[in-house]
Amino acid sequence: GETATPKQDLAGVKVFITAGGTHEAIDPVRFIGNHSTGRFGVEIAKQLQERGAKVTLLSANINENLLPASIEIIATPSANEMYQAVMELAPQYQIGVFAAAVADFRPETQAEMKVKKTGGEEETLTLKLVKNPDILASAVRRFPHLTTIGFAAETGNPTQVASYGREKAIRKQADLLALNQVGQGIGFGNVDTMLSILDKTGETLTSFSGSKPVIAKELSALIAATYQSKNH
Ligand code: CTP
Ligand code: CA
């Protein structure tokens, strides 16, 4: 039930979780960002902690009110800062959960001063963007000891979503990839969600549906089991 202490199958195991949405600076006061709140990552962090894990949350701009006092937080507002933190932490950790919405691109340069509207006659402004490092794919490559889980939210019909998911699972090579369909009112807010869980060959292992807290709990049990089987 809700109050029972879950099995301590992650006792003392060190886990980091990336969560929230990165901000990519344009100038000292502006950024490119996304709508991710980090709520689901925080929920997974709590569930893993309940199983005995020592959890560190790498927070990309998560609202303070959502962060539980019991969880160690490292602020990683941009993709590059998150990348650096993951590369430094990973050798000492056993599990990495990659729940953050990482901007795929950042402005090539950051203006030192606020970009001004006045002065030019131009009606357009062009920003040149460069690709950010793929934090999950890099961590999988550099730290084979790490149990890893990635997340993919895809749009399209169920057949397209399944095929994007398979491709992504194979490309990233994380131990687990949690895939869900978003768009047309699916997957946002407090409605029920369905997650398919793929392995690194793109095969569907299982699927979970229900409220986000319920799914976070089931996912945490699967992460624990995956960690156990990878280390025995
Ligand atoms: N991810 C990451 N670093 C990035 C981009 C993504 O660590 N620079 C992680 C996300 O946290 C997530 C997984 O990779 O766990 C999948 O992210 P997603 O954006 O779906 O994958 P991309 O490879 O960026 O593909 P897409 O073109 O669909 O955005
Ligand atoms: Ca992306």
Coordinates of N, CA and C and ligand atoms in Angstrom, one line a residue:
G1 N 0.8 -1.2 0.0 CA 0.0 0.0 0.0 C 0.9 1.3 0.0
E2 N 0.2 2.4 0.1 CA 0.9 3.7 -0.1 C 1.9 3.9 1.0
T3 N 1.6 3.5 2.3 CA 2.5 3.8 3.4 C 3.6 2.8 3.6
A4 N 3.4 1.6 3.1 CA 4.4 0.5 3.3 C 5.8 0.9 2.8
T5 N 6.8 0.6 3.5 CA 8.2 0.8 3.0 C 8.5 -0.2 1.9
P6 N 8.9 0.3 0.7 CA 9.2 -0.7 -0.4 C 10.4 -1.4 -0.1
K7 N 10.6 -2.5 -0.7 CA 11.8 -3.3 -0.6 C 13.0 -2.4 -0.8
Q8 N 14.0 -2.6 0.1 CA 15.2 -1.8 0.0 C 16.2 -2.4 -0.9
D9 N 15.8 -2.6 -2.2 CA 16.7 -3.2 -3.2 C 17.7 -2.3 -3.8
L10 N 17.6 -1.0 -3.4 CA 18.7 0.0 -3.9 C 19.4 0.5 -2.7
A11 N 19.5 -0.2 -1.6 CA 20.1 0.3 -0.4 C 21.6 0.7 -0.6
G12 N 21.9 2.0 -0.4 CA 23.3 2.5 -0.6 C 23.7 2.7 -2.0
V13 N 22.8 2.4 -3.0 CA 23.2 2.6 -4.4 C 23.1 4.0 -4.8
K14 N 24.1 4.5 -5.5 CA 24.1 6.0 -5.9 C 23.5 6.2 -7.2
V15 N 22.5 7.1 -7.2 CA 21.7 7.3 -8.5 C 21.8 8.8 -8.7
F16 N 22.0 9.2 -10.0 CA 21.8 10.6 -10.3 C 20.6 10.7 -11.3
I17 N 19.9 11.8 -11.3 CA 18.8 12.0 -12.2 C 18.9 13.4 -12.8
T18 N 18.8 13.4 -14.1 CA 18.7 14.7 -14.8 C 17.2 15.0 -14.9
A19 N 16.8 16.3 -14.6 CA 15.4 16.6 -14.7 C 15.2 18.1 -15.0
G20 N 14.0 18.4 -15.5 CA 13.7 19.8 -15.8 C 14.0 20.1 -17.3
G21 N 14.1 21.4 -17.6 CA 14.4 21.8 -19.0 C 15.6 22.7 -19.0
T22 N 16.5 22.5 -19.9 CA 17.7 23.4 -20.0 C 17.3 24.7 -20.6
H23 N 18.1 25.8 -20.2 CA 18.0 27.1 -20.7 C 19.3 27.4 -21.5
E24 N 19.2 27.8 -22.7 CA 20.4 28.1 -23.5 C 20.5 29.6 -23.8
A25 N 21.5 30.3 -23.1 CA 21.5 31.7 -23.1 C 21.8 32.3 -24.5
I26 N 21.0 33.4 -24.7 CA 21.2 34.2 -25.9 C 22.0 35.4 -25.6
D27 N 21.7 36.1 -24.4 CA 22.4 37.2 -23.9 C 22.2 37.1 -22.4
P28 N 22.7 38.1 -21.6 CA 22.6 38.0 -20.1 C 21.2 37.8 -19.6
V29 N 20.2 38.2 -20.4 CA 18.8 38.2 -19.8 C 17.8 37.3 -20.6
R30 N 18.3 36.7 -21.7 CA 17.4 35.9 -22.6 C 17.9 34.5 -22.8
F31 N 17.0 33.5 -23.0 CA 17.4 32.2 -23.3 C 16.4 31.5 -24.2
I32 N 16.9 30.3 -24.8 CA 16.0 29.4 -25.4 C 15.7 28.3 -24.4
G33 N 14.4 28.0 -24.2 CA 14.0 27.0 -23.3 C 12.9 26.1 -23.7
N34 N 12.3 25.3 -22.8 CA 11.2 24.5 -23.1 C 10.3 24.4 -21.9
H35 N 9.1 23.7 -22.1 CA 8.1 23.7 -21.1 C 8.2 22.7 -20.0
S36 N 9.3 21.9 -20.0 CA 9.4 20.8 -19.0 C 9.5 21.4 -17.6
T37 N 8.7 20.8 -16.7 CA 8.7 21.3 -15.3 C 9.6 20.5 -14.4
G38 N 9.9 19.2 -14.8 CA 10.8 18.4 -14.0 C 10.0 17.5 -13.0
R39 N 8.7 17.7 -13.0 CA 7.8 17.0 -12.0 C 8.0 15.5 -12.0
F40 N 8.0 14.9 -13.2 CA 8.1 13.5 -13.3 C 9.5 13.0 -12.8
G41 N 10.6 13.7 -13.1 CA 11.9 13.3 -12.7 C 12.0 13.4 -11.1
V42 N 11.4 14.4 -10.5 CA 11.4 14.6 -9.1 C 10.6 13.4 -8.5
E43 N 9.5 13.0 -9.1 CA 8.7 11.8 -8.6 C 9.6 10.5 -8.6
I44 N 10.3 10.3 -9.7 CA 11.1 9.1 -9.8 C 12.2 9.2 -8.8
A45 N 12.8 10.4 -8.6 CA 13.9 10.6 -7.5 C 13.3 10.1 -6.2
K46 N 12.1 10.6 -5.8 CA 11.5 10.2 -4.5 C 11.4 8.7 -4.4
Q47 N 10.9 8.1 -5.5 CA 10.6 6.7 -5.5 C 11.9 5.9 -5.3
L48 N 12.9 6.3 -6.0 CA 14.2 5.6 -5.9 C 14.8 5.7 -4.5
Q49 N 14.6 6.9 -3.9 CA 15.1 7.2 -2.5 C 14.3 6.3 -1.6
E50 N 13.1 6.0 -1.8 CA 12.3 5.1 -0.9 C 12.8 3.7 -1.0
R51 N 13.5 3.4 -2.0 CA 14.0 2.0 -2.1 C 15.4 1.9 -1.6
G52 N 15.9 3.0 -1.0 CA 17.2 3.0 -0.3 C 18.3 3.7 -1.1
A53 N 18.0 4.2 -2.3 CA 19.1 4.8 -3.1 C 19.5 6.1 -2.5
K54 N 20.8 6.5 -2.8 CA 21.4 7.8 -2.5 C 21.2 8.6 -3.8
V55 N 20.3 9.5 -3.7 CA 19.9 10.2 -5.0 C 20.4 11.6 -5.1
T56 N 21.0 12.0 -6.2 CA 21.4 13.3 -6.6 C 20.6 13.8 -7.8
L57 N 19.9 14.9 -7.6 CA 19.1 15.4 -8.7 C 19.8 16.6 -9.4
L58 N 20.1 16.4 -10.7 CA 20.7 17.5 -11.5 C 19.6 18.3 -12.1
S59 N 19.3 19.4 -11.5 CA 18.1 20.2 -11.8 C 18.4 21.3 -12.9
A60 N 17.7 21.1 -14.0 CA 17.7 22.2 -15.0 C 16.5 23.1 -14.8
N61 N 16.6 24.1 -13.9 CA 15.6 25.1 -13.8 C 14.3 24.6 -13.2
I62 N 14.3 23.6 -12.3 CA 13.1 23.1 -11.7 C 12.7 24.1 -10.6
N63 N 11.4 24.5 -10.5 CA 10.9 25.4 -9.5 C 11.3 24.9 -8.1
E64 N 11.8 25.8 -7.3 CA 12.2 25.4 -5.9 C 11.1 24.7 -5.1
N65 N 9.8 25.1 -5.4 CA 8.7 24.5 -4.6 C 8.5 23.0 -5.0
L66 N 9.1 22.5 -6.1 CA 8.9 21.1 -6.4 C 10.0 20.3 -5.9
L67 N 11.1 20.9 -5.3 CA 12.3 20.1 -4.9 C 12.2 19.7 -3.4
P68 N 12.1 18.4 -3.2 CA 12.0 17.9 -1.8 C 13.3 18.2 -1.0
A69 N 13.2 18.6 0.2 CA 14.4 19.0 1.0 C 15.3 17.8 1.2
S70 N 14.8 16.5 1.1 CA 15.5 15.3 1.4 C 16.5 14.9 0.3
I71 N 16.3 15.6 -0.9 CA 17.1 15.2 -2.1 C 18.2 16.2 -2.3
E72 N 19.5 15.6 -2.6 CA 20.6 16.5 -2.9 C 20.4 17.0 -4.3
I73 N 20.6 18.4 -4.4 CA 20.3 19.0 -5.7 C 21.6 19.7 -6.2
I74 N 21.9 19.5 -7.5 CA 23.0 20.2 -8.1 C 22.3 21.0 -9.3
A75 N 22.5 22.3 -9.3 CA 21.9 23.1 -10.3 C 22.7 23.0 -11.6
T76 N 22.1 22.6 -12.7 CA 22.7 22.5 -14.0 C 21.8 23.1 -15.0
P77 N 21.8 24.5 -15.1 CA 20.8 25.1 -15.9 C 20.9 24.9 -17.4
S78 N 22.1 24.7 -17.9 CA 22.2 24.6 -19.4 C 22.7 23.2 -19.7
A79 N 22.6 22.8 -21.0 CA 23.0 21.5 -21.5 C 24.5 21.3 -21.2
N80 N 25.3 22.3 -21.4 CA 26.8 22.1 -21.2 C 27.1 21.9 -19.7
E81 N 26.4 22.6 -18.9 CA 26.6 22.5 -17.4 C 26.2 21.1 -17.0
M82 N 25.1 20.6 -17.5 CA 24.5 19.3 -17.2 C 25.5 18.2 -17.7
Y83 N 26.0 18.4 -18.9 CA 27.0 17.5 -19.4 C 28.2 17.3 -18.5
Q84 N 28.8 18.5 -18.1 CA 30.0 18.5 -17.3 C 29.7 17.8 -16.0
A85 N 28.6 18.1 -15.3 CA 28.2 17.5 -14.1 C 28.1 16.0 -14.2
V86 N 27.4 15.5 -15.3 CA 27.2 14.0 -15.4 C 28.6 13.4 -15.6
M87 N 29.5 14.0 -16.4 CA 30.8 13.4 -16.7 C 31.6 13.3 -15.4
E88 N 31.5 14.3 -14.5 CA 32.2 14.2 -13.3 C 31.6 13.2 -12.3
L89 N 30.3 13.1 -12.2 CA 29.6 12.3 -11.2 C 29.7 10.8 -11.6
A90 N 29.5 10.5 -12.9 CA 29.2 9.1 -13.3 C 30.2 8.1 -12.8
P91 N 31.5 8.3 -12.7 CA 32.4 7.3 -12.2 C 32.0 6.8 -10.8
Q92 N 31.4 7.7 -10.0 CA 31.1 7.3 -8.6 C 29.7 6.8 -8.4
Y93 N 28.9 6.8 -9.5 CA 27.5 6.4 -9.4 C 27.2 5.1 -10.1
Q94 N 26.1 4.4 -9.7 CA 25.8 3.1 -10.3 C 24.6 3.2 -11.3
I95 N 23.8 4.2 -11.1 CA 22.6 4.4 -11.9 C 22.5 5.8 -12.4
G96 N 22.1 6.0 -13.7 CA 21.9 7.3 -14.2 C 20.5 7.4 -14.9
V97 N 19.6 8.3 -14.4 CA 18.3 8.4 -15.0 C 18.3 9.8 -15.7
F98 N 18.0 9.7 -17.0 CA 18.1 10.9 -17.9 C 16.7 11.4 -18.3
A99 N 16.1 12.1 -17.3 CA 14.7 12.6 -17.5 C 14.6 14.0 -18.0
A100 N 15.7 14.7 -18.1 CA 15.7 16.1 -18.5 C 15.3 16.3 -20.0
A101 N 14.6 17.4 -20.2 CA 14.4 17.9 -21.6 C 15.6 18.8 -21.9
V102 N 16.6 18.2 -22.6 CA 17.8 18.9 -23.0 C 17.7 19.6 -24.3
A103 N 18.0 20.9 -24.4 CA 17.9 21.6 -25.7 C 18.9 20.9 -26.6
D104 N 18.4 20.6 -27.8 CA 19.3 20.0 -28.8 C 20.3 20.9 -29.4
F105 N 20.0 22.2 -29.4 CA 20.9 23.3 -29.9 C 21.0 24.4 -28.9
R106 N 22.1 25.2 -29.0 CA 22.3 26.4 -28.2 C 22.8 27.5 -29.2
P107 N 22.5 28.8 -28.8 CA 23.1 29.8 -29.6 C 24.6 29.7 -29.7
E108 N 25.2 29.9 -30.9 CA 26.6 29.6 -31.1 C 27.4 30.6 -30.2
T109 N 27.0 31.8 -30.0 CA 27.7 32.7 -29.1 C 26.7 33.4 -28.2
Q110 N 27.2 33.8 -27.0 CA 26.3 34.5 -26.1 C 26.7 36.0 -26.1
A111 N 25.8 36.9 -26.4 CA 26.1 38.3 -26.4 C 26.5 38.7 -25.0
E112 N 27.5 39.5 -24.8 CA 27.9 40.0 -23.5 C 27.0 41.0 -22.9
M113 N 26.4 41.8 -23.9 CA 25.4 42.8 -23.5 C 24.1 42.4 -24.1
K114 N 23.0 43.0 -23.5 CA 21.7 42.7 -24.0 C 21.6 43.1 -25.5
V115 N 21.0 42.2 -26.2 CA 20.8 42.5 -27.7 C 19.8 43.6 -27.8
K116 N 20.1 44.6 -28.5 CA 19.2 45.8 -28.7 C 18.4 45.7 -29.9
K117 N 17.1 46.1 -29.8 CA 16.2 46.1 -31.0 C 16.6 47.3 -31.9
T118 N 16.9 48.4 -31.3 CA 17.2 49.7 -32.1 C 18.5 49.7 -32.7
G119 N 18.7 50.5 -33.7 CA 20.0 50.6 -34.3 C 20.0 50.1 -35.7
G120 N 19.5 48.9 -35.9 CA 19.5 48.3 -37.3 C 18.1 48.6 -37.9
E121 N 18.1 48.5 -39.2 CA 16.8 48.7 -40.0 C 16.1 47.3 -40.2
E122 N 16.8 46.2 -39.8 CA 16.3 44.9 -40.1 C 15.0 44.6 -39.4
E123 N 14.1 43.9 -40.1 CA 12.9 43.4 -39.5 C 13.0 41.9 -39.1
T124 N 14.2 41.3 -39.2 CA 14.4 40.0 -38.8 C 15.7 39.9 -38.0
L125 N 15.8 38.9 -37.2 CA 17.1 38.6 -36.4 C 17.4 37.1 -36.6
T126 N 18.6 36.8 -37.0 CA 19.0 35.5 -37.2 C 19.9 35.0 -36.1
L127 N 19.5 33.9 -35.5 CA 20.4 33.3 -34.4 C 21.0 32.1 -35.0
K128 N 22.3 31.9 -34.9 CA 22.9 30.7 -35.3 C 23.0 29.7 -34.2
L129 N 22.5 28.5 -34.3 CA 22.5 27.5 -33.3 C 23.5 26.4 -33.6
V130 N 24.1 25.9 -32.5 CA 25.0 24.8 -32.7 C 24.5 23.6 -31.8
K131 N 24.9 22.4 -32.2 CA 24.3 21.2 -31.5 C 25.0 21.1 -30.1
N132 N 24.1 20.7 -29.1 CA 24.6 20.4 -27.8 C 25.1 19.0 -27.7
P133 N 26.0 18.7 -26.8 CA 26.4 17.3 -26.6 C 25.2 16.4 -26.2
D134 N 25.2 15.1 -26.7 CA 24.1 14.2 -26.2 C 24.6 13.6 -24.9
I135 N 24.0 14.0 -23.8 CA 24.5 13.6 -22.5 C 24.3 12.1 -22.3
L136 N 23.1 11.7 -22.6 CA 22.8 10.2 -22.4 C 23.7 9.4 -23.2
A137 N 23.8 9.6 -24.5 CA 24.6 8.8 -25.4 C 26.1 8.8 -25.0
S138 N 26.6 10.0 -24.6 CA 28.0 10.0 -24.1 C 28.2 9.2 -22.9
A139 N 27.3 9.3 -21.9 CA 27.4 8.6 -20.7 C 27.4 7.1 -20.9
V140 N 26.5 6.6 -21.8 CA 26.4 5.2 -22.1 C 27.8 4.7 -22.7
R141 N 28.3 5.5 -23.6 CA 29.6 5.2 -24.2 C 30.8 5.1 -23.2
R142 N 30.9 6.2 -22.4 CA 32.0 6.4 -21.5 C 32.0 5.5 -20.3
F143 N 30.7 5.2 -19.8 CA 30.6 4.6 -18.5 C 29.8 3.3 -18.6
P144 N 30.4 2.2 -19.1 CA 29.6 1.0 -19.3 C 29.1 0.4 -18.0
H145 N 29.7 0.7 -16.9 CA 29.2 0.1 -15.6 C 27.9 0.7 -15.2
L146 N 27.5 1.9 -15.7 CA 26.3 2.6 -15.3 C 25.0 1.9 -15.8
T147 N 24.1 1.8 -15.0 CA 22.7 1.4 -15.4 C 22.0 2.6 -15.9
T148 N 21.5 2.7 -17.1 CA 21.0 3.9 -17.7 C 19.6 3.8 -18.1
I149 N 18.8 4.9 -18.0 CA 17.5 4.9 -18.5 C 17.2 6.3 -19.2
G150 N 16.7 6.3 -20.4 CA 16.4 7.5 -21.1 C 14.9 7.6 -21.3
F151 N 14.5 8.7 -21.7 CA 13.0 9.0 -21.9 C 12.8 9.6 -23.3
A152 N 11.8 9.2 -24.0 CA 11.5 9.8 -25.3 C 10.0 10.0 -25.4
A153 N 9.6 11.3 -25.6 CA 8.2 11.7 -25.8 C 8.1 12.0 -27.3
E154 N 7.3 11.2 -28.0 CA 7.2 11.3 -29.5 C 5.8 11.7 -29.9
T155 N 5.7 12.4 -31.0 CA 4.3 12.7 -31.6 C 4.1 11.9 -32.8
G156 N 2.9 11.8 -33.2 CA 2.5 11.0 -34.4 C 1.5 9.9 -34.0
N157 N 1.2 9.1 -35.0 CA 0.3 8.0 -34.7 C 1.0 6.9 -34.0
P158 N 0.3 5.9 -33.4 CA 1.0 4.9 -32.6 C 2.1 4.1 -33.4
T159 N 1.9 3.9 -34.7 CA 2.9 3.2 -35.5 C 4.2 4.0 -35.6
Q160 N 4.0 5.3 -35.9 CA 5.1 6.2 -36.0 C 5.9 6.3 -34.7
V161 N 5.1 6.5 -33.6 CA 5.7 6.6 -32.3 C 6.6 5.3 -32.0
A162 N 6.0 4.2 -32.2 CA 6.7 2.9 -32.0 C 8.0 2.8 -32.8
S163 N 7.9 3.3 -34.0 CA 9.1 3.2 -34.9 C 10.2 4.3 -34.5
Y164 N 9.8 5.5 -34.1 CA 10.8 6.5 -33.6 C 11.4 5.9 -32.3
G165 N 10.6 5.3 -31.4 CA 11.1 4.7 -30.2 C 12.1 3.6 -30.4
R166 N 11.8 2.7 -31.3 CA 12.8 1.6 -31.6 C 14.1 2.2 -32.1
E167 N 14.0 3.2 -33.0 CA 15.2 3.8 -33.6 C 16.0 4.5 -32.5
K168 N 15.3 5.2 -31.6 CA 16.0 5.9 -30.5 C 16.7 5.0 -29.5
A169 N 16.0 3.9 -29.2 CA 16.5 2.9 -28.2 C 17.8 2.3 -28.8
I170 N 17.8 2.0 -30.1 CA 19.0 1.4 -30.7 C 20.1 2.4 -30.8
R171 N 19.8 3.7 -31.1 CA 20.8 4.8 -31.3 C 21.4 5.1 -29.9
K172 N 20.6 5.2 -28.8 CA 21.2 5.6 -27.6 C 21.9 4.5 -26.8
Q173 N 21.4 3.3 -26.9 CA 22.0 2.2 -26.2 C 21.9 2.2 -24.7
A174 N 20.9 3.0 -24.2 CA 20.6 2.9 -22.7 C 20.1 1.6 -22.4
D175 N 20.2 1.1 -21.1 CA 19.6 -0.2 -20.7 C 18.1 -0.1 -20.9
L176 N 17.5 1.0 -20.6 CA 16.0 1.1 -20.8 C 15.7 2.4 -21.5
L177 N 14.7 2.4 -22.3 CA 14.2 3.7 -22.9 C 12.6 3.7 -22.6
A178 N 12.2 4.7 -21.9 CA 10.8 4.9 -21.6 C 10.2 5.8 -22.7
L179 N 9.2 5.2 -23.4 CA 8.7 5.9 -24.6 C 7.2 6.2 -24.3
N180 N 6.8 7.5 -24.6 CA 5.4 7.8 -24.5 C 5.0 8.7 -25.7
Q181 N 3.7 8.6 -26.0 CA 3.1 9.3 -27.1 C 2.6 10.6 -26.5
V182 N 3.0 11.8 -27.2 CA 2.5 13.1 -26.7 C 1.8 13.8 -27.9
G183 N 1.1 14.9 -27.5 CA 0.4 15.7 -28.5 C -1.1 15.4 -28.5
Q184 N -1.9 16.2 -29.2 CA -3.3 16.1 -29.2 C -3.9 15.8 -27.9
G185 N -3.4 16.5 -26.8 CA -4.0 16.3 -25.5 C -3.5 15.1 -24.8
I186 N -2.6 14.3 -25.4 CA -2.1 13.1 -24.7 C -0.8 13.4 -24.0
G187 N -0.6 12.9 -22.8 CA 0.7 13.0 -22.1 C 1.0 14.3 -21.4
F188 N 0.1 15.3 -21.4 CA 0.4 16.5 -20.7 C -0.6 16.7 -19.5
G189 N -0.2 17.4 -18.5 CA -1.0 17.7 -17.3 C -1.2 16.4 -16.4
N190 N -2.3 16.4 -15.7 CA -2.5 15.4 -14.7 C -3.3 14.2 -15.2
V191 N -3.4 14.0 -16.5 CA -4.1 12.9 -17.1 C -3.2 11.6 -17.0
D192 N -3.9 10.5 -17.2 CA -3.2 9.2 -17.2 C -2.2 9.2 -18.4
T193 N -1.1 8.5 -18.2 CA -0.1 8.3 -19.2 C 0.1 6.9 -19.5
M194 N 0.6 6.5 -20.7 CA 1.1 5.2 -20.9 C 2.5 5.2 -21.4
L195 N 3.4 4.4 -20.7 CA 4.8 4.4 -21.1 C 5.1 3.0 -21.6
S196 N 5.8 2.9 -22.7 CA 6.3 1.6 -23.2 C 7.8 1.6 -22.8
I197 N 8.3 0.5 -22.3 CA 9.7 0.4 -21.9 C 10.4 -0.5 -22.9
L198 N 11.4 0.1 -23.6 CA 12.2 -0.7 -24.6 C 13.6 -1.0 -24.1
D199 N 14.1 -2.1 -24.5 CA 15.5 -2.4 -24.2 C 16.4 -1.8 -25.3
K200 N 17.8 -2.0 -25.2 CA 18.7 -1.4 -26.2 C 18.6 -2.0 -27.6
T201 N 17.9 -3.1 -27.7 CA 17.7 -3.7 -29.1 C 16.4 -3.1 -29.7
G202 N 15.6 -2.3 -29.0 CA 14.4 -1.8 -29.5 C 13.2 -2.6 -29.2
E203 N 13.4 -3.7 -28.5 CA 12.2 -4.6 -28.1 C 11.5 -4.0 -27.0
T204 N 10.2 -4.1 -27.0 CA 9.3 -3.7 -25.9 C 9.3 -4.7 -24.8
L205 N 9.8 -4.3 -23.6 CA 9.9 -5.2 -22.4 C 8.6 -5.3 -21.7
T206 N 7.9 -4.1 -21.5 CA 6.7 -4.0 -20.7 C 6.1 -2.6 -21.0
S207 N 4.9 -2.4 -20.5 CA 4.4 -1.0 -20.5 C 3.6 -0.8 -19.2
F208 N 3.6 0.5 -18.9 CA 2.9 1.0 -17.6 C 1.9 2.0 -18.0
S209 N 0.8 2.0 -17.3 CA -0.2 3.1 -17.5 C -0.8 3.5 -16.2
G210 N -1.3 4.7 -16.1 CA -1.9 5.2 -14.8 C -1.4 6.6 -14.6
S211 N -1.6 7.1 -13.3 CA -1.2 8.4 -13.0 C 0.4 8.5 -13.0
K212 N 0.9 9.7 -13.0 CA 2.4 9.8 -13.1 C 3.0 9.2 -11.8
P213 N 2.5 9.5 -10.6 CA 3.1 8.9 -9.4 C 3.1 7.3 -9.4
V214 N 2.0 6.7 -9.9 CA 1.9 5.3 -10.0 C 3.0 4.8 -11.0
I215 N 3.1 5.4 -12.2 CA 4.1 5.0 -13.2 C 5.5 5.2 -12.6
A216 N 5.7 6.3 -11.9 CA 7.1 6.5 -11.4 C 7.5 5.4 -10.4
K217 N 6.5 4.9 -9.7 CA 6.8 3.8 -8.7 C 7.1 2.5 -9.5
E218 N 6.3 2.2 -10.5 CA 6.6 0.9 -11.3 C 7.9 1.0 -12.0
L219 N 8.2 2.2 -12.5 CA 9.4 2.4 -13.3 C 10.6 2.3 -12.3
S220 N 10.5 2.7 -11.1 CA 11.6 2.6 -10.1 C 11.8 1.2 -9.8
A221 N 10.8 0.4 -9.7 CA 11.0 -1.1 -9.4 C 11.7 -1.7 -10.6
L222 N 11.4 -1.3 -11.8 CA 12.1 -1.9 -13.0 C 13.5 -1.4 -13.1
I223 N 13.8 -0.2 -12.7 CA 15.2 0.3 -12.7 C 16.0 -0.5 -11.7
A224 N 15.4 -0.7 -10.5 CA 16.1 -1.5 -9.5 C 16.4 -2.9 -10.0
A225 N 15.4 -3.6 -10.7 CA 15.6 -4.9 -11.2 C 16.7 -4.9 -12.3
T226 N 16.7 -3.9 -13.1 CA 17.6 -3.8 -14.2 C 19.0 -3.7 -13.6
Y227 N 19.2 -2.8 -12.6 CA 20.4 -2.6 -11.9 C 20.9 -4.0 -11.3
Q228 N 20.0 -4.7 -10.7 CA 20.4 -6.0 -10.0 C 20.9 -7.0 -11.1
S229 N 20.2 -7.0 -12.2 CA 20.5 -8.1 -13.2 C 21.8 -7.7 -13.9
K230 N 22.1 -6.4 -14.1 CA 23.3 -5.9 -14.7 C 24.5 -6.2 -13.8
N231 N 24.3 -6.2 -12.5 CA 25.4 -6.4 -11.6 C 25.5 -7.7 -10.9
H232 N 24.9 -8.7 -11.5 CA 25.0 -10.1 -10.8 C 25.2 -11.2 -11.9
Ligands
CTP1 N1 19.2 13.6 -24.0 C1 20.4 14.0 -23.5 N2 21.2 15.0 -24.0 C2 20.7 15.6 -25.2 C3 19.5 15.2 -25.7 C4 18.8 14.2 -25.1 O1 20.8 13.4 -22.4 N3 21.5 16.5 -25.7 C5 18.4 12.5 -23.4 C6 17.1 13.0 -22.8 O2 17.3 13.3 -21.5 C7 16.3 11.7 -23.0 C8 16.9 11.0 -24.2 O3 18.2 11.6 -24.4 O4 16.5 10.8 -21.9 C9 16.0 11.2 -25.4 O5 15.9 12.6 -25.7 P1 15.3 13.0 -27.1 O6 15.2 14.5 -27.1 O7 14.0 12.3 -27.3 O8 16.3 12.4 -28.1 P2 17.2 13.1 -29.3 O9 18.3 12.2 -29.5 O10 17.5 14.5 -28.9 O11 16.2 13.0 -30.5 P3 15.1 14.0 -31.1 O12 15.6 14.4 -32.4 O13 13.9 13.2 -31.2 O14 15.0 15.2 -30.1
CA2 CA 16.0 16.2 -28.4

